[in-house]
XYZ file of C-alpha atoms in Angstrom:
500
model
C 14.358 -80.355 -96.444
C 14.391 -77.202 -98.447
C 11.363 -76.419 -95.513
C 13.113 -77.729 -92.694
C 16.337 -75.437 -92.816
C 14.654 -72.032 -94.157
C 12.036 -72.735 -90.274
C 15.445 -73.579 -88.303
C 16.967 -70.498 -89.486
C 14.460 -68.645 -88.544
C 14.519 -69.939 -84.842
C 17.947 -68.893 -84.991
C 17.565 -64.861 -86.698
C 14.298 -65.385 -83.683
C 16.799 -65.886 -81.055
C 19.600 -63.691 -81.627
C 17.128 -60.869 -81.724
C 16.117 -61.456 -77.902
C 19.404 -62.168 -77.118
C 20.401 -58.768 -78.381
C 16.829 -56.975 -76.521
C 18.398 -58.778 -73.284
C 21.367 -57.798 -73.269
C 20.531 -54.028 -73.791
C 18.174 -54.223 -70.870
C 21.105 -55.878 -68.503
C 23.594 -52.973 -69.946
C 21.004 -50.379 -68.492
C 20.438 -52.161 -65.154
C 24.480 -51.835 -64.960
C 25.017 -47.520 -65.639
C 21.467 -47.027 -63.044
C 23.473 -49.363 -60.807
C 26.939 -47.142 -61.395
C 25.149 -43.853 -60.874
C 23.693 -44.659 -57.862
C 26.765 -46.560 -56.668
C 28.477 -42.827 -57.031
C 25.828 -40.937 -55.864
C 25.906 -43.196 -52.456
C 29.326 -42.349 -51.937
C 29.528 -39.034 -52.658
C 26.849 -38.255 -49.825
C 28.556 -40.887 -47.141
C 31.395 -39.116 -47.936
C 30.217 -35.576 -47.071
C 28.441 -36.898 -44.437
C 31.905 -38.585 -43.175
C 33.540 -34.791 -43.912
C 31.141 -33.033 -41.999
C 31.407 -35.108 -38.879
C 35.052 -34.552 -38.800
C 34.509 -31.419 -38.867
C 31.818 -31.184 -35.933
C 34.597 -33.560 -34.491
C 37.431 -31.202 -35.014
C 35.530 -28.382 -33.655
C 34.596 -29.485 -30.452
C 38.358 -30.551 -30.025
C 39.420 -27.426 -31.381
C 37.369 -26.058 -28.718
C 38.869 -28.463 -25.720
C 42.370 -27.143 -27.063
C 41.874 -23.011 -27.189
C 40.063 -23.568 -23.406
C 43.320 -25.501 -22.525
C 45.800 -22.636 -24.167
C 43.864 -19.407 -23.034
C 43.052 -20.945 -19.185
C 46.364 -23.297 -18.802
C 48.469 -22.333 -15.933
C 50.911 -21.624 -18.096
C 49.292 -19.126 -19.698
C 46.435 -17.340 -17.614
C 46.475 -16.440 -14.005
C 43.281 -15.163 -12.800
C 44.725 -13.205 -9.543
C 45.408 -10.472 -11.533
C 42.330 -8.309 -13.282
C 42.421 -7.858 -16.672
C 43.865 -4.261 -17.854
C 41.349 -1.431 -18.964
C 41.601 0.379 -22.554
C 44.546 0.870 -24.571
C 46.279 -1.889 -21.697
C 46.029 1.517 -19.403
C 43.398 2.440 -16.624
C 40.800 0.541 -14.749
C 38.689 -2.352 -16.234
C 35.252 -1.434 -17.033
C 32.523 -4.502 -15.721
C 28.994 -3.323 -17.860
C 26.412 -4.523 -15.453
C 22.751 -5.027 -16.309
C 20.327 -7.348 -14.438
C 16.464 -8.929 -14.724
C 13.880 -8.961 -12.228
C 12.128 -12.367 -12.566
C 10.098 -11.841 -9.467
C 9.153 -10.198 -6.060
C 8.452 -12.668 -3.634
C 7.060 -10.619 -0.376
C 7.883 -6.959 0.228
C 7.474 -5.958 4.569
C 6.634 -3.002 6.301
C 7.034 -4.340 9.604
C 10.755 -5.982 8.676
C 11.249 -3.251 6.267
C 12.583 -5.536 4.094
C 12.244 -7.291 0.060
C 12.779 -10.651 -1.523
C 13.707 -10.386 -5.078
C 14.660 -13.173 -7.812
C 17.042 -11.823 -10.583
C 19.201 -13.256 -13.106
C 22.430 -11.228 -13.135
C 24.617 -10.465 -15.482
C 28.567 -9.095 -15.618
C 30.311 -8.360 -19.281
C 34.313 -7.509 -19.706
C 36.362 -7.563 -21.801
C 40.179 -9.527 -21.176
C 42.539 -9.321 -24.112
C 44.108 -12.458 -22.859
C 41.550 -14.961 -23.288
C 41.370 -13.292 -26.810
C 41.126 -17.043 -29.982
C 40.771 -18.041 -33.076
C 37.185 -18.539 -34.042
C 37.650 -20.442 -36.904
C 36.338 -19.088 -39.703
C 33.619 -18.208 -37.317
C 32.977 -21.781 -36.765
C 32.864 -20.439 -33.154
C 30.585 -18.119 -31.695
C 31.546 -18.348 -28.305
C 32.981 -21.264 -25.734
C 30.616 -21.936 -22.680
C 31.928 -22.487 -18.827
C 29.760 -23.432 -15.899
C 33.058 -22.958 -13.434
C 33.376 -19.253 -12.955
C 36.780 -20.436 -10.812
C 38.370 -20.511 -13.920
C 38.886 -16.805 -15.152
C 38.520 -13.677 -12.699
C 35.834 -12.811 -11.169
C 35.184 -8.629 -10.375
C 34.411 -8.663 -6.599
C 31.091 -7.462 -6.443
C 28.928 -7.928 -3.767
C 25.392 -6.559 -2.574
C 25.510 -3.363 0.019
C 21.927 -3.286 1.310
C 20.984 -7.717 1.242
C 20.138 -8.875 4.627
C 19.983 -13.073 3.478
C 20.758 -14.361 -0.387
C 20.941 -17.879 -2.011
C 22.719 -19.599 -5.298
C 20.003 -21.772 -7.652
C 21.568 -25.073 -7.974
C 18.970 -27.377 -9.297
C 19.285 -29.051 -11.261
C 22.428 -27.732 -11.666
C 23.877 -24.293 -10.605
C 22.397 -21.937 -12.933
C 24.982 -19.641 -14.031
C 27.137 -19.763 -17.009
C 30.355 -17.915 -18.603
C 30.912 -16.908 -22.186
C 34.267 -15.833 -23.440
C 34.106 -14.667 -27.243
C 36.986 -14.565 -29.555
C 37.448 -10.657 -29.029
C 38.681 -11.984 -25.271
C 34.786 -10.654 -24.386
C 33.194 -12.093 -20.883
C 29.335 -12.661 -19.947
C 28.922 -14.200 -16.770
C 25.014 -14.378 -16.253
C 23.610 -16.265 -12.583
C 20.325 -16.492 -11.342
C 19.909 -14.845 -7.505
C 18.029 -15.187 -4.828
C 18.280 -12.216 -2.141
C 16.745 -10.108 0.780
C 17.243 -6.512 0.727
C 16.731 -3.880 3.380
C 14.453 -1.108 1.656
C 13.865 1.491 4.874
C 10.592 2.817 4.388
C 8.726 6.305 4.913
C 4.618 5.356 6.275
C 3.518 8.551 6.734
C 0.808 7.908 4.184
C 0.716 4.512 4.958
C -1.297 3.060 3.400
C -1.614 5.746 0.497
C 2.373 5.899 -0.433
C 4.404 5.034 -2.282
C 7.972 2.729 -1.522
C 11.371 3.316 -2.920
C 13.460 0.011 -3.053
C 16.880 0.605 -3.889
C 19.158 -2.748 -4.945
C 23.354 -1.060 -4.125
C 26.039 -3.675 -6.191
C 29.847 -2.472 -5.198
C 33.093 -3.589 -5.905
C 34.255 -4.899 -2.419
C 38.378 -4.674 -2.802
C 39.159 -2.778 -6.275
C 39.125 1.126 -6.080
C 37.978 2.933 -8.824
C 41.549 3.195 -10.349
C 41.111 -0.571 -11.110
C 37.433 -1.781 -11.830
C 34.914 0.487 -12.562
C 31.164 -0.147 -12.717
C 28.865 0.730 -15.667
C 25.421 0.298 -16.459
C 24.671 -1.336 -20.038
C 23.869 1.056 -22.522
C 20.800 -0.694 -23.585
C 18.251 -2.051 -21.237
C 20.058 -2.264 -17.822
C 17.432 -3.595 -16.044
C 14.404 -5.793 -17.232
C 10.978 -6.888 -15.698
C 9.747 -10.143 -16.392
C 6.570 -9.461 -18.096
C 4.317 -11.470 -15.852
C 5.392 -9.870 -12.883
C 3.164 -10.346 -9.963
C 2.869 -8.327 -6.712
C -0.189 -8.900 -4.023
C -0.193 -5.760 -2.465
C 1.819 -3.560 -4.514
C 2.921 -2.500 -8.223
C 6.062 -1.214 -9.437
C 5.288 1.531 -11.163
C 9.031 2.515 -12.777
C 13.025 1.584 -11.715
C 15.834 4.273 -11.521
C 19.305 3.412 -12.759
C 22.418 5.328 -11.063
C 25.659 5.563 -9.734
C 26.380 5.599 -6.276
C 30.179 5.845 -5.731
C 31.159 5.983 -1.863
C 34.401 7.175 -0.306
C 35.845 5.671 2.760
C 39.886 5.538 4.526
C 40.828 2.906 2.128
C 39.797 4.521 -1.540
C 36.813 4.912 -3.553
C 35.057 2.103 -4.241
C 32.701 2.025 -7.984
C 28.937 1.653 -6.669
C 25.626 0.411 -9.045
C 22.001 1.912 -7.642
C 18.182 0.819 -9.386
C 15.835 2.292 -6.877
C 12.073 0.044 -7.650
C 9.083 1.968 -6.735
C 6.351 0.241 -5.279
C 2.324 1.700 -4.951
C 0.570 0.206 -2.133
C -2.618 -1.404 -3.834
C -4.865 0.498 -1.474
C -8.395 -1.645 -2.579
C -7.177 -4.035 0.243
C -7.331 -1.369 2.860
C -9.961 0.268 2.073
C -11.963 -3.299 2.436
C -10.226 -4.269 5.393
C -9.531 -1.549 7.922
C -11.558 2.244 6.392
C -14.879 0.772 5.992
C -14.696 -1.604 8.708
C -14.222 1.687 10.963
C -16.670 3.564 8.991
C -19.063 0.410 10.093
C -18.829 0.994 13.782
C -18.728 4.665 13.937
C -22.111 4.463 12.209
C -23.490 1.852 14.599
C -22.356 4.142 17.265
C -25.031 6.141 16.206
C -27.948 3.550 16.910
C -28.094 4.694 20.431
C -28.807 8.189 19.532
C -32.405 6.785 17.604
C -32.957 4.401 21.416
C -35.006 5.686 24.081
C -33.421 7.580 26.515
C -34.424 4.767 29.249
C -33.559 1.907 27.687
C -30.138 1.768 29.526
C -28.910 -1.973 28.996
C -29.030 -1.362 25.294
C -27.417 2.115 24.770
C -24.183 0.516 27.415
C -24.281 -2.485 25.420
C -24.195 -0.783 22.405
C -21.770 2.116 23.643
C -19.216 -0.013 25.178
C -19.635 -3.108 22.474
C -18.647 -0.325 19.281
C -16.000 0.817 21.889
C -14.183 -2.195 22.247
C -14.636 -3.252 18.544
C -12.669 -0.105 17.503
C -9.889 -0.882 19.997
C -9.648 -3.882 18.971
C -9.209 -3.043 15.645
C -6.930 -0.407 15.941
C -4.598 -2.976 17.536
C -4.724 -5.213 14.663
C -3.830 -2.719 12.396
C -0.666 -0.983 14.534
C 0.483 -5.060 15.284
C 0.929 -5.146 11.057
C 3.146 -2.003 10.901
C 6.380 -1.303 13.011
C 6.028 0.909 15.797
C 7.316 4.406 14.160
C 7.851 7.947 15.994
C 5.455 10.029 13.984
C 1.737 9.889 12.576
C 0.819 7.400 9.779
C -2.504 8.208 7.455
C -3.675 5.354 9.457
C -3.294 6.578 12.854
C -5.062 9.739 12.224
C -8.328 7.445 10.529
C -8.505 5.472 13.198
C -7.794 7.535 15.875
C -10.870 10.369 15.017
C -13.298 6.875 14.209
C -12.200 5.759 18.110
C -12.947 9.207 19.424
C -16.039 9.506 17.267
C -17.510 6.284 19.580
C -16.394 7.717 22.879
C -18.649 11.117 21.675
C -21.306 8.515 21.332
C -20.993 6.784 24.438
C -20.555 10.071 26.202
C -23.239 11.275 24.563
C -25.474 8.764 26.405
C -23.832 9.765 29.514
C -24.697 13.719 28.728
C -27.960 12.407 27.981
C -29.063 10.260 31.586
C -27.717 13.177 33.780
C -29.907 15.708 31.558
C -32.878 13.227 31.889
C -32.334 12.991 35.633
C -31.423 16.515 35.480
C -35.483 16.836 33.918
C -36.734 14.917 36.665
C -35.841 17.086 39.251
C -36.791 19.591 37.638
C -40.579 18.600 37.208
C -40.501 18.009 41.267
C -39.395 21.009 41.911
C -41.804 22.771 39.854
C -44.528 20.487 41.614
C -43.044 21.904 45.065
C -43.242 25.234 43.456
C -46.819 24.757 42.684
C -48.195 23.582 46.041
C -46.110 26.749 47.862
C -48.225 28.913 45.181
C -51.453 27.386 45.767
C -50.723 26.718 49.659
C -49.621 30.737 49.228
C -52.890 31.791 48.036
C -55.013 30.528 50.930
C -52.960 32.052 53.172
C -53.077 35.286 51.430
C -57.353 34.756 50.930
C -57.777 33.818 54.443
C -55.207 37.118 55.697
C -57.891 39.182 53.480
C -61.714 37.945 54.938
C -59.940 38.397 58.285
C -59.047 42.092 57.403
C -62.592 42.288 56.006
C -64.685 40.951 59.048
C -62.346 43.124 61.098
C -63.499 46.420 59.385
C -66.579 45.049 59.546
C -66.986 44.991 62.944
C -65.355 48.286 64.161
C -68.727 49.728 61.729
C -65.702 51.498 58.943
C -66.380 50.455 54.709
C -63.615 48.669 53.053
C -63.312 49.384 49.132
C -62.032 46.606 47.995
C -58.893 46.946 45.482
C -59.257 45.813 42.170
C -57.746 42.503 42.400
C -55.019 41.257 40.322
C -54.855 38.731 38.052
C -53.028 35.426 39.237
C -50.066 35.672 36.868
C -49.241 38.608 38.964
C -49.518 37.149 42.088
C -47.551 35.099 41.086
C -45.161 37.644 40.306
C -45.528 39.182 44.030
C -44.379 36.208 45.318
C -41.029 35.883 43.220
C -40.483 39.983 43.724
C -38.399 39.065 46.962
C -35.798 36.910 45.310
C -35.274 38.014 42.077
C -35.191 41.703 39.856
C -39.079 42.491 39.466
C -39.242 41.816 35.263
C -42.558 43.769 35.689
C -43.896 47.374 36.856
C -46.872 47.083 39.097
C -48.984 50.752 39.769
C -50.834 50.455 42.843
C -52.489 52.966 44.857
C -53.006 51.065 48.381
C -56.230 50.230 49.261
C -58.346 52.858 46.856
C -60.709 51.324 44.924
C -60.045 53.714 41.385
C -56.107 53.806 41.778
C -55.892 50.106 41.852
C -54.979 48.688 38.475
C -54.055 45.433 36.848
C -50.194 45.224 36.822
C -48.030 45.757 33.148
C -45.847 43.554 32.243
C -43.455 44.483 29.590
C -41.794 41.691 27.817
C -39.472 42.638 24.796
C -40.465 40.550 21.577
C -37.938 38.004 20.814
C -37.463 37.631 16.602
C -38.401 34.126 15.947
C -36.076 31.014 15.909
C -36.224 28.660 13.444
C -33.768 25.957 15.735
C -35.305 27.090 18.725
C -38.598 26.687 17.458
C -38.356 23.225 16.289
C -35.914 22.140 19.412
C -39.496 23.283 21.830
C -41.991 20.715 19.674
C -39.180 18.227 22.569
C -40.296 19.258 25.710
C -36.819 17.579 27.427
C -33.379 18.146 27.436
C -32.545 14.689 26.844
C -34.661 14.442 24.161
C -33.102 17.441 22.156
C -29.355 16.254 22.986
C -29.904 13.246 21.240
C -31.557 14.838 18.060
C -28.388 17.471 18.146
C -26.474 14.427 17.668
C -28.689 12.797 15.156
C -27.261 15.199 13.139
C -24.476 16.652 14.560
C -22.115 13.799 14.610
C -22.822 12.717 11.167
C -22.038 16.323 9.496
C -18.700 16.339 11.394
C -17.786 13.139 10.437
C -18.823 14.016 6.823
C -16.676 16.834 7.042
C -13.775 14.696 8.453
C -13.911 12.208 5.859
C -13.542 15.806 3.071
C -10.413 16.875 4.413
C -8.675 13.474 4.983
C -9.259 12.346 1.812
C -8.040 15.712 0.368
C -5.458 16.091 2.248
C -4.381 12.174 1.690
C -5.183 11.092 -1.750
C -5.158 13.927 -3.452
C -1.618 14.621 -2.122
C 1.738 13.715 -4.424
C 4.197 12.055 -2.134
C 7.137 13.898 -3.064
C 9.700 11.652 -4.637
C 13.018 12.476 -3.532
C 15.353 11.067 -6.357
C 18.306 8.364 -5.668
C 20.915 9.945 -2.998
């Protein structure tokens, strides 16, 4: 009995200790759950407060726009006041050159794509920035605030970009500053001086001016830092943008003085394209025309065909070059080159005409020499017959006849020509006496040896000599022309006038 009670008491004590341990675990879990619920509540509260604050900022922006641009508070027809509420409104300009599509020499124009920005101060647009929460307000419609009446003076064509939406925006800052930015594509006139073409530099201008506001009301100024920006990947097919110059170009008319800004873009023409397309082919045609100097003078069809073909090809090349350029009243560098090359090709054709004439003249002289030789032989035969007849008559009369010393044959030939030409020899003849007959004496002044004449004497005909001289003269003259041409145009710097 006592043992049963003791066992029962031990069981009760064990149950109590287990119950006490389970109660401690539940208390710990309850405390952890309470802490997590409090933390989640704080986080949710913060998120809700941030959502509410951001929503309040958006609502506040809408309220500010309605307040400062409302019809009761703002009139976009009136320009902003200047410094200290007096003087003209000042607008600072800067542009970014995104691309230069084409530069046309024929039309004298160029196409450019820019990002155009204007900044000015309008105190009517000041607002509270909510302790820095609102940095600026953004608008996408330009008809809500006052805008400067700027236009491009040398514009031919232009358009805005509206894909996908109009590429423009207006930012209004808390201090009343306004930034207007827009992307524009323009085609502008660019008067060019092509005297050094294709070794030239061209200056194309971009002129911006106020259309209606005079300098008493509106003044344009370049931005102090980077007034003109150029994209890094700007690539032009036949030009290189060397530099740009910013300046002012205020203009005075009958209605007043208007503010104007100018940026001059200096483009240098890439010469490698024109060297391959123009200069090398013309030089090759000139060299090909010299091949006729090495052909036989009797190969008339070959030399005529070669000369005419090169002349026509050179004329076609010159015409194609002129078609890609505008008709101007002055001579261009490329005109000098093509003109001289055409002259050389034409000179090669005329050289063949001279060779052909000289060849026919040489044949005629050969015929005259043969005829003269025949006349000489006939005269000698007649002279010998007359001499024999005179000797026979003297023998029949019984007189002795003394034979004169017979002169050499060259003297007899000179005696034949002495009647028509001035004698070059002196002959001492004592009549028919035997002792007074002497050989004719020829006095010829010795000439100094000339290397050129000695070398040319190797070629018997004048036509051959003309060809040989042309083989040397034409390349030398063309080489001297190249030296003068490139030293004049390539190493002479073009005078760069400042923007006007």
